[in-house]
Amino acid sequence: MRTCLFDIDGTLLLTGGAGMYAFADAFQAEFAVAKLSREVPFAGRSDRGIAAALFEAHGIPNTDENWRRFYAAYVARLDDHLHRCGGEVLPGVITLIERLEAQGNVHLGLLTGNVAAAAKLKLTHYGLWDRFAFGGFGDEHPDRNDIAATALDRAREHHGPSTGQERVVVIGDTPNDVRCARAIGAYAVAVPTGHTDVMELAAANPDVLVENLTDHAAILEYLAA
Ligand SMILES: [Mg+2]
């Protein structure tokens, strides 16, 4: 089985802040939070995990009921912000996807902290949703390592019975992406096209660190071996 799992924000695309604006709007509408705490980092985390940290920061009980209220409000606002914020598909992404598809035996999936509905809205907005057959998403687990395990299970289901060697690549823009690649025994590709400093990414010790995804030789080589 040959599988390439992609993070979304900072790896495939930048939304120009649409996700964060939709988070802030949802907290304002549902919980009367005028301004989101800046103490809670977003990068490399799951939406469930970010929401839990924001609930705590603003004294809101972290209940399933509050999560569901947040989720509905967030997803309802995201598309408007995507249209308003512009954003972009990152360099090399389309070509890398085309090259992987051309290899014929590589399955493309998502490994993201985004809730599935948000992943679909973001990738649909940039014309990329149809390129991915399965994924692990941020509404299933707060912890990214658990999302990685789910994504790998889905890859195996999607692929069907296989006798050959398994080669899995995880591509992401934060140290958490590298860590969750390790958690499932995958080859870790780090790309500093999000908001994480290149030195911080290097310190996470990925198998390969590229400037952006136009530099995809190592990925293709690993999956072709
Ligand atoms: Mg990311």
GROMACS .gro file of C-alpha atoms and ligand atoms in nm:
model
  226
    1MET     CA    1   0.000   0.000   0.000
    2ARG     CA    2   0.128   0.344  -0.097
    3THR     CA    3  -0.045   0.634   0.076
    4CYS     CA    4   0.017   1.006   0.098
    5LEU     CA    5  -0.166   1.190   0.376
    6PHE     CA    6  -0.193   1.568   0.358
    7ASP     CA    7  -0.251   1.827   0.625
    8ILE     CA    8  -0.471   2.113   0.496
    9ASP     CA    9  -0.396   2.457   0.648
   10GLY     CA   10  -0.045   2.579   0.573
   11THR     CA   11   0.027   2.266   0.367
   12LEU     CA   12  -0.227   2.250   0.081
   13LEU     CA   13  -0.362   2.602   0.119
   14LEU     CA   14  -0.380   2.923   0.317
   15THR     CA   15  -0.728   3.059   0.382
   16GLY     CA   16  -0.619   3.413   0.468
   17GLY     CA   17  -0.752   3.366   0.822
   18ALA     CA   18  -1.101   3.245   0.725
   19GLY     CA   19  -1.093   2.962   0.979
   20MET     CA   20  -0.994   3.188   1.265
   21TYR     CA   21  -1.254   3.452   1.172
   22ALA     CA   22  -1.524   3.184   1.161
   23PHE     CA   23  -1.409   3.052   1.501
   24ALA     CA   24  -1.430   3.406   1.646
   25ASP     CA   25  -1.775   3.468   1.494
   26ALA     CA   26  -1.906   3.137   1.627
   27PHE     CA   27  -1.784   3.211   1.980
   28GLN     CA   28  -1.938   3.555   1.964
   29ALA     CA   29  -2.274   3.431   1.833
   30GLU     CA   30  -2.310   3.130   2.063
   31PHE     CA   31  -2.124   3.229   2.381
   32ALA     CA   32  -2.109   3.612   2.367
   33VAL     CA   33  -1.728   3.611   2.357
   34ALA     CA   34  -1.641   3.956   2.220
   35LYS     CA   35  -1.275   3.878   2.148
   36LEU     CA   36  -1.107   3.539   2.131
   37SER     CA   37  -0.816   3.473   2.365
   38ARG     CA   38  -0.482   3.507   2.186
   39GLU     CA   39  -0.331   3.256   2.428
   40VAL     CA   40  -0.470   2.959   2.236
   41PRO     CA   41  -0.260   2.849   1.936
   42PHE     CA   42  -0.438   2.712   1.628
   43ALA     CA   43  -0.158   2.567   1.413
   44GLY     CA   44  -0.120   2.190   1.401
   45ARG     CA   45  -0.409   2.124   1.639
   46SER     CA   46  -0.754   1.972   1.597
   47ASP     CA   47  -1.066   2.191   1.588
   48ARG     CA   48  -1.198   1.988   1.882
   49GLY     CA   49  -0.876   2.056   2.074
   50ILE     CA   50  -0.873   2.427   1.987
   51ALA     CA   51  -1.240   2.465   2.086
   52ALA     CA   52  -1.173   2.287   2.418
   53ALA     CA   53  -0.883   2.524   2.495
   54LEU     CA   54  -1.097   2.826   2.402
   55PHE     CA   55  -1.384   2.702   2.620
   56GLU     CA   56  -1.141   2.684   2.910
   57ALA     CA   57  -0.984   3.023   2.835
   58HIS     CA   58  -1.329   3.188   2.833
   59GLY     CA   59  -1.483   2.998   3.125
   60ILE     CA   60  -1.729   2.804   2.908
   61PRO     CA   61  -1.803   2.443   3.012
   62ASN     CA   62  -1.642   2.200   2.769
   63THR     CA   63  -1.951   1.988   2.716
   64ASP     CA   64  -2.071   1.792   2.412
   65GLU     CA   65  -2.367   2.027   2.394
   66ASN     CA   66  -2.140   2.335   2.375
   67TRP     CA   67  -1.918   2.161   2.122
   68ARG     CA   68  -2.222   2.090   1.901
   69ARG     CA   69  -2.337   2.454   1.930
   70PHE     CA   70  -1.991   2.576   1.837
   71TYR     CA   71  -1.958   2.327   1.551
   72ALA     CA   72  -2.287   2.426   1.385
   73ALA     CA   73  -2.215   2.799   1.419
   74TYR     CA   74  -1.858   2.762   1.291
   75VAL     CA   75  -1.946   2.556   0.983
   76ALA     CA   76  -2.239   2.790   0.902
   77ARG     CA   77  -2.001   3.090   0.888
   78LEU     CA   78  -1.693   2.940   0.729
   79ASP     CA   79  -1.790   2.961   0.362
   80ASP     CA   80  -1.861   3.337   0.380
   81HIS     CA   81  -1.518   3.397   0.531
   82LEU     CA   82  -1.351   3.178   0.267
   83HIS     CA   83  -1.504   3.397  -0.003
   84ARG     CA   84  -1.412   3.716   0.180
   85CYS     CA   85  -1.053   3.624   0.275
   86GLY     CA   86  -0.912   3.518  -0.060
   87GLY     CA   87  -0.635   3.282   0.037
   88GLU     CA   88  -0.447   3.053  -0.201
   89VAL     CA   89  -0.348   2.701  -0.296
   90LEU     CA   90   0.020   2.674  -0.200
   91PRO     CA   91   0.305   2.640  -0.452
   92GLY     CA   92   0.363   2.293  -0.595
   93VAL     CA   93   0.044   2.140  -0.452
   94ILE     CA   94  -0.140   2.080  -0.779
   95THR     CA   95   0.169   1.942  -0.955
   96LEU     CA   96   0.250   1.710  -0.664
   97ILE     CA   97  -0.108   1.577  -0.662
   98GLU     CA   98  -0.091   1.520  -1.039
   99ARG     CA   99   0.244   1.338  -1.010
  100LEU     CA  100   0.111   1.115  -0.730
  101GLU     CA  101  -0.204   1.038  -0.931
  102ALA     CA  102   0.016   0.957  -1.231
  103GLN     CA  103   0.206   0.696  -1.027
  104GLY     CA  104  -0.120   0.499  -1.031
  105ASN     CA  105  -0.072   0.309  -0.706
  106VAL     CA  106  -0.063   0.594  -0.454
  107HIS     CA  107  -0.375   0.670  -0.252
  108LEU     CA  108  -0.426   1.031  -0.151
  109GLY     CA  109  -0.589   1.111   0.181
  110LEU     CA  110  -0.627   1.387   0.437
  111LEU     CA  111  -0.487   1.401   0.787
  112THR     CA  112  -0.619   1.719   0.937
  113GLY     CA  113  -0.730   1.887   1.255
  114ASN     CA  114  -1.022   2.037   1.061
  115VAL     CA  115  -1.365   1.895   1.131
  116ALA     CA  116  -1.478   1.702   0.822
  117ALA     CA  117  -1.739   1.963   0.722
  118ALA     CA  118  -1.478   2.242   0.738
  119ALA     CA  119  -1.222   2.036   0.546
  120LYS     CA  120  -1.482   1.984   0.274
  121LEU     CA  121  -1.575   2.356   0.261
  122LYS     CA  122  -1.211   2.468   0.247
  123LEU     CA  123  -1.099   2.216  -0.015
  124THR     CA  124  -1.414   2.262  -0.226
  125HIS     CA  125  -1.357   2.637  -0.223
  126TYR     CA  126  -1.011   2.586  -0.376
  127GLY     CA  127  -1.118   2.305  -0.612
  128LEU     CA  128  -0.926   2.029  -0.432
  129TRP     CA  129  -1.191   1.824  -0.248
  130ASP     CA  130  -1.231   1.560  -0.522
  131ARG     CA  131  -0.860   1.476  -0.522
  132PHE     CA  132  -0.878   1.298  -0.184
  133ALA     CA  133  -1.055   0.969  -0.130
  134PHE     CA  134  -1.055   0.945   0.252
  135GLY     CA  135  -0.917   1.108   0.562
  136GLY     CA  136  -0.891   1.149   0.936
  137PHE     CA  137  -1.059   1.464   1.069
  138GLY     CA  138  -1.066   1.687   1.375
  139ASP     CA  139  -1.418   1.607   1.492
  140GLU     CA  140  -1.322   1.247   1.565
  141HIS     CA  141  -1.041   1.298   1.818
  142PRO     CA  142  -0.890   1.597   1.998
  143ASP     CA  143  -0.540   1.448   1.965
  144ARG     CA  144  -0.368   1.458   1.628
  145ASN     CA  145  -0.193   1.124   1.684
  146ASP     CA  146  -0.535   0.957   1.715
  147ILE     CA  147  -0.651   1.134   1.398
  148ALA     CA  148  -0.342   0.993   1.224
  149ALA     CA  149  -0.431   0.639   1.336
  150THR     CA  150  -0.785   0.686   1.200
  151ALA     CA  151  -0.652   0.821   0.868
  152LEU     CA  152  -0.426   0.516   0.837
  153ASP     CA  153  -0.718   0.279   0.912
  154ARG     CA  154  -0.922   0.454   0.640
  155ALA     CA  155  -0.631   0.425   0.396
  156ARG     CA  156  -0.615   0.050   0.459
  157GLU     CA  157  -0.993   0.015   0.416
  158HIS     CA  158  -0.980   0.220   0.098
  159HIS     CA  159  -0.688   0.023  -0.041
  160GLY     CA  160  -0.822  -0.321   0.044
  161PRO     CA  161  -0.616  -0.635   0.113
  162SER     CA  162  -0.248  -0.584   0.046
  163THR     CA  163   0.050  -0.813   0.074
  164GLY     CA  164   0.323  -0.568  -0.024
  165GLN     CA  165   0.516  -0.335   0.197
  166GLU     CA  166   0.326  -0.038   0.337
  167ARG     CA  167   0.469   0.304   0.263
  168VAL     CA  168   0.291   0.602   0.413
  169VAL     CA  169   0.390   0.968   0.379
  170VAL     CA  170   0.252   1.244   0.603
  171ILE     CA  171   0.297   1.601   0.477
  172GLY     CA  172   0.242   1.890   0.716
  173ASP     CA  173   0.355   2.236   0.822
  174THR     CA  174   0.392   2.199   1.200
  175PRO     CA  175   0.591   1.990   1.452
  176ASN     CA  176   0.260   1.821   1.544
  177ASP     CA  177   0.237   1.687   1.187
  178VAL     CA  178   0.584   1.536   1.224
  179ARG     CA  179   0.493   1.385   1.562
  180CYS     CA  180   0.173   1.227   1.432
  181ALA     CA  181   0.364   1.085   1.133
  182ARG     CA  182   0.599   0.919   1.383
  183ALA     CA  183   0.302   0.789   1.581
  184ILE     CA  184   0.188   0.582   1.280
  185GLY     CA  185   0.536   0.493   1.153
  186ALA     CA  186   0.506   0.717   0.847
  187TYR     CA  187   0.766   0.911   0.650
  188ALA     CA  188   0.743   1.271   0.772
  189VAL     CA  189   0.762   1.559   0.525
  190ALA     CA  190   0.770   1.909   0.674
  191VAL     CA  191   0.699   2.220   0.471
  192PRO     CA  192   0.725   2.571   0.623
  193THR     CA  193   0.446   2.725   0.413
  194GLY     CA  194   0.215   2.780   0.711
  195HIS     CA  195   0.294   2.992   1.014
  196THR     CA  196   0.565   2.777   1.171
  197ASP     CA  197   0.924   2.888   1.159
  198VAL     CA  198   1.159   2.667   0.955
  199MET     CA  199   1.400   2.622   1.250
  200GLU     CA  200   1.117   2.501   1.472
  201LEU     CA  201   1.017   2.251   1.202
  202ALA     CA  202   1.378   2.133   1.162
  203ALA     CA  203   1.396   2.075   1.538
  204ALA     CA  204   1.102   1.831   1.509
  205ASN     CA  205   1.333   1.613   1.300
  206PRO     CA  206   1.125   1.529   0.990
  207ASP     CA  207   1.260   1.281   0.735
  208VAL     CA  208   1.269   1.562   0.486
  209LEU     CA  209   1.220   1.937   0.514
  210VAL     CA  210   1.140   2.115   0.188
  211GLU     CA  211   1.102   2.486   0.119
  212ASN     CA  212   0.766   2.430  -0.048
  213LEU     CA  213   0.594   2.145  -0.233
  214THR     CA  214   0.749   2.229  -0.570
  215ASP     CA  215   1.041   2.035  -0.418
  216HIS     CA  216   0.873   1.694  -0.422
  217ALA     CA  217   1.146   1.458  -0.548
  218ALA     CA  218   1.201   1.292  -0.207
  219ILE     CA  219   0.827   1.226  -0.169
  220LEU     CA  220   0.792   1.064  -0.511
  221GLU     CA  221   1.111   0.865  -0.461
  222TYR     CA  222   1.001   0.728  -0.122
  223LEU     CA  223   0.659   0.626  -0.257
  224ALA     CA  224   0.805   0.471  -0.573
  225ALA     CA  225   1.062   0.257  -0.387
  226MG      MG  226  -0.137   2.280   0.911
   0.00000   0.00000   0.00000
